[in-house]
Short mmCIF file of C-alpha atoms in Angstrom, two decimals:
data_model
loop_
_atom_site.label_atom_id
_atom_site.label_comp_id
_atom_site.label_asym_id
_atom_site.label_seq_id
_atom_site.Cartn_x
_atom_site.Cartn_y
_atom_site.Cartn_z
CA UNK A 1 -45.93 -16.34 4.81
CA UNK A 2 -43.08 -15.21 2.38
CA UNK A 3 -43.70 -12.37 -0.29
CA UNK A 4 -42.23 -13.40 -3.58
CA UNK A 5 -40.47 -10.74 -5.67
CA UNK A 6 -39.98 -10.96 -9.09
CA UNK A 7 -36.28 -9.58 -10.61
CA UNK A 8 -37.28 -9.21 -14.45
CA UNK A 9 -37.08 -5.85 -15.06
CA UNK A 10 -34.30 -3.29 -12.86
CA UNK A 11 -36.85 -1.38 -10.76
CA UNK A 12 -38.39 -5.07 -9.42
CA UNK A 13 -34.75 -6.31 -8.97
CA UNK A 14 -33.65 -3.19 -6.77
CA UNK A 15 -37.27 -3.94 -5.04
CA UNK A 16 -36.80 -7.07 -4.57
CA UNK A 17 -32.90 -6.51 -3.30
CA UNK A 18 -33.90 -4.12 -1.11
CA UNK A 19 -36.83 -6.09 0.93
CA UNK A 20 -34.58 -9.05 1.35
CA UNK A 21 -31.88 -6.35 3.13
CA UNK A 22 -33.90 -4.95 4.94
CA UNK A 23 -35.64 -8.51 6.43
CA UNK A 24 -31.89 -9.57 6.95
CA UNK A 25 -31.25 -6.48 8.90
CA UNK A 26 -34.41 -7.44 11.11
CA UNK A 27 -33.43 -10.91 11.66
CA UNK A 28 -35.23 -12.51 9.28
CA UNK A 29 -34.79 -15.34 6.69
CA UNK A 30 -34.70 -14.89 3.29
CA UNK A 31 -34.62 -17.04 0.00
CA UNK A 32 -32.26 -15.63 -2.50
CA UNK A 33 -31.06 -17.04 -5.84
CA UNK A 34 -27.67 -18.30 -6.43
CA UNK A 35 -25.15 -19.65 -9.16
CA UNK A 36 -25.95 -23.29 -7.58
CA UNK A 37 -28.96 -23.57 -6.29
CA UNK A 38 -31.56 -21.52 -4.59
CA UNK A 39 -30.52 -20.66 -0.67
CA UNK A 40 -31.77 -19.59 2.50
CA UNK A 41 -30.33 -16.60 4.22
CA UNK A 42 -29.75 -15.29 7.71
CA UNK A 43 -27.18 -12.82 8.80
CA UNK A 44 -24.14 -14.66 9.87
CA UNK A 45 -23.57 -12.21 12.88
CA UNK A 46 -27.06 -12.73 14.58
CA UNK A 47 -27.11 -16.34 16.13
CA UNK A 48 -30.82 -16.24 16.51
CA UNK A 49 -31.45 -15.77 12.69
CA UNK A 50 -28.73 -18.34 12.34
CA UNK A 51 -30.84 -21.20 14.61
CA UNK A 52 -34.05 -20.11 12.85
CA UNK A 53 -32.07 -21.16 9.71
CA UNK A 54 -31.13 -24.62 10.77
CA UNK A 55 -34.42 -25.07 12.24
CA UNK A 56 -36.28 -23.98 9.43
CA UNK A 57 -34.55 -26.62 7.50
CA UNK A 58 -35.26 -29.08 10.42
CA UNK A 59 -31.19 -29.65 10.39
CA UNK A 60 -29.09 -29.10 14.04
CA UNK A 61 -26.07 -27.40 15.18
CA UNK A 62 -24.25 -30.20 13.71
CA UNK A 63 -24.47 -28.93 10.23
CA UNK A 64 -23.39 -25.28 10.14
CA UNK A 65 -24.56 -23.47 7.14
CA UNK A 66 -21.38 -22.04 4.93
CA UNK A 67 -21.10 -17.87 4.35
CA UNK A 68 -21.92 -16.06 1.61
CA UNK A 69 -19.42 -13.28 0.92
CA UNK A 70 -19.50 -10.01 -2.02
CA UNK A 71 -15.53 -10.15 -2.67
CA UNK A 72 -12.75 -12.20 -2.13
CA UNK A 73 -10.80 -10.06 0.18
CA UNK A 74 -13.64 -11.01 2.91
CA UNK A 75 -12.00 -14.20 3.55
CA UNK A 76 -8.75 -12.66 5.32
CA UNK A 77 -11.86 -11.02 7.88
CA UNK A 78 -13.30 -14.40 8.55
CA UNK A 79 -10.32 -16.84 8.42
CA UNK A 80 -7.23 -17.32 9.10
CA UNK A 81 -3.87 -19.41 8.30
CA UNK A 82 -5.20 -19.59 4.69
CA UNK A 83 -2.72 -21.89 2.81
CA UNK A 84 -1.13 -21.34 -0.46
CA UNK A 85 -3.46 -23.68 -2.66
CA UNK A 86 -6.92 -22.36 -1.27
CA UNK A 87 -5.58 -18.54 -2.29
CA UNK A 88 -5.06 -20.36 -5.89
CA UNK A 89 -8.42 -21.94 -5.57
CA UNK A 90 -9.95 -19.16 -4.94
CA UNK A 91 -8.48 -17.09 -7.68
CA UNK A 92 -9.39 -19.56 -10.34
CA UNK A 93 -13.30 -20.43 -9.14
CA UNK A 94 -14.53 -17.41 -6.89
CA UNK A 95 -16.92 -15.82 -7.76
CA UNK A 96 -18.42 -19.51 -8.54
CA UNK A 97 -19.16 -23.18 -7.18
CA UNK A 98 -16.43 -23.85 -4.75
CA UNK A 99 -16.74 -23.88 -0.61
CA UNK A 100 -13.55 -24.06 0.93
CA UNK A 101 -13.40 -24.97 4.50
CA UNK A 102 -11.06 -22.69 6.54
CA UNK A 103 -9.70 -22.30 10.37
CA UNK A 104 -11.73 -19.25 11.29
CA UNK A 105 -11.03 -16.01 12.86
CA UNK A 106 -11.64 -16.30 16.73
CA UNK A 107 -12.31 -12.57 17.26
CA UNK A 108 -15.55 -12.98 15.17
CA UNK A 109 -18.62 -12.79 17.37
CA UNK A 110 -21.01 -15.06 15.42
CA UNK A 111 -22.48 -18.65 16.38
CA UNK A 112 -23.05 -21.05 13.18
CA UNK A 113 -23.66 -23.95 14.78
CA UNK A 114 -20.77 -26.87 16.02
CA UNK A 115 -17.98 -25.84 13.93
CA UNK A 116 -14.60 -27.03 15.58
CA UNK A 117 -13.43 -23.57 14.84
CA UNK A 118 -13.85 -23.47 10.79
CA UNK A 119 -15.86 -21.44 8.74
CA UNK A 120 -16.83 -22.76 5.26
CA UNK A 121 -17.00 -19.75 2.60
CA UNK A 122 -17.96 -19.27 -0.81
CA UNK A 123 -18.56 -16.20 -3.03
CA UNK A 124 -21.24 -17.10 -5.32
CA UNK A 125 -21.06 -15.60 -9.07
CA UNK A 126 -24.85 -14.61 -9.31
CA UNK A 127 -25.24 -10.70 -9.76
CA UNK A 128 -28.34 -10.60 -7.52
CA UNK A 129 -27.04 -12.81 -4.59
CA UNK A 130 -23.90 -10.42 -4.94
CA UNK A 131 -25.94 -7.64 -5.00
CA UNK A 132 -27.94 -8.51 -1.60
CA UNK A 133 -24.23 -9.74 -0.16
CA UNK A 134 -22.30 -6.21 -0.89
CA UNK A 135 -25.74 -4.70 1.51
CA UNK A 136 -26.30 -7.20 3.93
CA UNK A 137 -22.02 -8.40 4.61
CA UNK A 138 -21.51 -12.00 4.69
CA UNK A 139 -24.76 -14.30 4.99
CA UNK A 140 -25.35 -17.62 6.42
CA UNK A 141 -26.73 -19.87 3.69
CA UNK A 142 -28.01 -22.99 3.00
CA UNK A 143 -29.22 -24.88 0.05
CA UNK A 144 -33.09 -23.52 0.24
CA UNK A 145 -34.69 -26.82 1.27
CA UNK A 146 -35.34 -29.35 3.73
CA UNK A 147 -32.69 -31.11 5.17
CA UNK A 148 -33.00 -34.72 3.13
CA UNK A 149 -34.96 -33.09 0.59
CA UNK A 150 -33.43 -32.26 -2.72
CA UNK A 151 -31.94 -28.50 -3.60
CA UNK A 152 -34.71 -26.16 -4.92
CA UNK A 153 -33.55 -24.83 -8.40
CA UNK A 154 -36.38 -22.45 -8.87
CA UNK A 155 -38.59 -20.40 -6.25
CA UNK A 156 -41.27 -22.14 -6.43
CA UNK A 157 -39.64 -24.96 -5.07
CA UNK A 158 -38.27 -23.00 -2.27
CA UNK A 159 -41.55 -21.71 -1.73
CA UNK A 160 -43.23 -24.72 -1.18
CA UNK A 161 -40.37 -26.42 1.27
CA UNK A 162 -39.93 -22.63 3.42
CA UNK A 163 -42.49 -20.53 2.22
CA UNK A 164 -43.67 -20.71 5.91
CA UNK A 165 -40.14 -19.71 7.13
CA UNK A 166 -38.87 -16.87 5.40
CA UNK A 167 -40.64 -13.65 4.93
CA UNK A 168 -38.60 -12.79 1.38
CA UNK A 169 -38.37 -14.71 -1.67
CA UNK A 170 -36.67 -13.62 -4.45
CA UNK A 171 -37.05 -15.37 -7.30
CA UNK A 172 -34.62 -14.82 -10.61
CA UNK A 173 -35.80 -18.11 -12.52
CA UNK A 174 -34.08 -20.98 -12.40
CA UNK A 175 -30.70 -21.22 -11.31
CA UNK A 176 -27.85 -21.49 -13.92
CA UNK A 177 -26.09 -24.15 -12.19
CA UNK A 178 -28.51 -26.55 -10.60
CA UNK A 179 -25.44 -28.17 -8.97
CA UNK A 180 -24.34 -27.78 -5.27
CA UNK A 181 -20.82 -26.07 -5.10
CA UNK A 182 -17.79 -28.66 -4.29
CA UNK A 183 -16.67 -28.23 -0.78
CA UNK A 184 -12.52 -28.07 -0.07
CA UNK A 185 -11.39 -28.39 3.51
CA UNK A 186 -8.43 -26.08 3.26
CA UNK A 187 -7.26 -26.71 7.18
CA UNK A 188 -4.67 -28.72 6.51
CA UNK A 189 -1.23 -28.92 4.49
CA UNK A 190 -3.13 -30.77 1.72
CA UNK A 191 -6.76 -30.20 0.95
CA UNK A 192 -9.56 -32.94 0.94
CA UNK A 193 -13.00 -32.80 -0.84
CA UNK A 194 -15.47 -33.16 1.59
CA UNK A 195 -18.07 -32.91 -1.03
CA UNK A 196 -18.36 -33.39 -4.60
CA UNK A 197 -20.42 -30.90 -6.60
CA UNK A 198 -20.56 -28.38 -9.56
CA UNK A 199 -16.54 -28.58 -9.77
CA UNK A 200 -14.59 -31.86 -10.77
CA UNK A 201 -11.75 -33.33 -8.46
CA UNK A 202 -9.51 -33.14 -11.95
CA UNK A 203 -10.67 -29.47 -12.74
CA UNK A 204 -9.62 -28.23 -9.00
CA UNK A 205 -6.26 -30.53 -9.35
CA UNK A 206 -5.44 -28.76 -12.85
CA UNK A 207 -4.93 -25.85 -11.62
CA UNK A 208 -2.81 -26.70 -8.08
CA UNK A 209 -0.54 -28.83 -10.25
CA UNK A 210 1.93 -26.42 -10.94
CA UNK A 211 2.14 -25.35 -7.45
CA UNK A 212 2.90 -29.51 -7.07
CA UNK A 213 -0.28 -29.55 -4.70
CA UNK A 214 -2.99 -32.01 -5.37
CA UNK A 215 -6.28 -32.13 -3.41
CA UNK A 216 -7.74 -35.63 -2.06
CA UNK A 217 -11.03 -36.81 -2.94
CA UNK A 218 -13.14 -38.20 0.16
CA UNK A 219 -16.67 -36.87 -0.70
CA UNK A 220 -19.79 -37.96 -1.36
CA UNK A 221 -21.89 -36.95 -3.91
CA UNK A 222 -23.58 -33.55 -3.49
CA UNK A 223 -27.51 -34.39 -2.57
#
């Protein structure tokens, strides 16, 4: 059973902060709150946390979960050959709702799951997920539900989909966003969204238009 920690006032944030580190650091899933929606947390280095986290959310190794990162510098440790328009991308939405898909760094001794050699990242612009992030380093995390089921926007939600699965739960309230993040496959010479989401095909073009890079749009609708 989880343990559900409040964040209202500073001492219960840095309480609740500090339990879902320290169950990270164990191995352990966690619930944290995001700018999106609510998400479950392993540590991205520890492949057994990581297939508790898919299993949890009764999804396979088909469907590797996206990292959570503090700062944007982390992506030059996880990926690599990062073109010209993600950097832009990334300046103008991180911290926020964007996932880009990236070729990732073979030296990194991790196992998400079936991912043809890409890791999708995303810094999230919630103060307590980046709070947990700059502790823990970069987290494996998945929308905190079900697989099918839709995103929980509030703990209690999570609770009742994974309260069985994760041993932390912090809860902040409801999320700000309540929108999945759009997802950008950056791996080739021109992007693609793979998913639509919080951010608009036009509000991500806007800004690579100057650079005279547009992104295609072959997603479906975030869940």
């Amino acid at each position: 059973m989880s343990e559900r920690y409040p964040t209202g006032t500073e001492d219960e944030r840095e309480a609740a902060v500090e339990a879902a580190t320290l169950a990270v650091q164990r191995g352990e899933l966690v619930v944290i709150p995001t700018d999106t929606v609510y998400g479950i947390a392993a540590d991205a280095f520890d492949p057994a946390a990581v297939h508790d986290l898919l299993e949890a959310k009764g999804r396979g190794r088909d469907m590797p979960p996206p990292v959570l990162v503090s700062s944007p510098t982390t992506l030059d440790a996880l990926a690599v050959r990062v073109p010209g328009y993600a950097r832009t991308l990334v300046e103008h939405f991180w911290p926020g709702p964007l996932t880009i898909v990236c070729h990732q760094q073979t030296s990194l001794q991790w196992d998400l799951g079936d991912t043809r050699g890409t890791v999708a990242v995303r810094m999230p612009d919630h103060p307590v997920a980046l709070e947990v992030l700059e502790r823990t380093g970069p987290l494996a995390v998945s929308s905190a539900n079900l697989s099918g089921m839709p995103a929980a926007t509030d703990a209690e939600q999570a609770e009742e989909m994974l309260g069985d699965e994760v041993v932390v739960l912090v809860d902040a309230g409801e999320s700000p966003g309540g929108e999945a993040s759009t997802i950008v496959d950056c791996t080739g010479d021109q992007g693609r969204v793979l998913r639509r989401g919080a951010l608009s095909l036009e509000q991500l073009n806007e800004v690579l238009e100057p650079l005279g890079a547009t992104l295609t749009d072959e997603g479906q609708a975030s869940a």
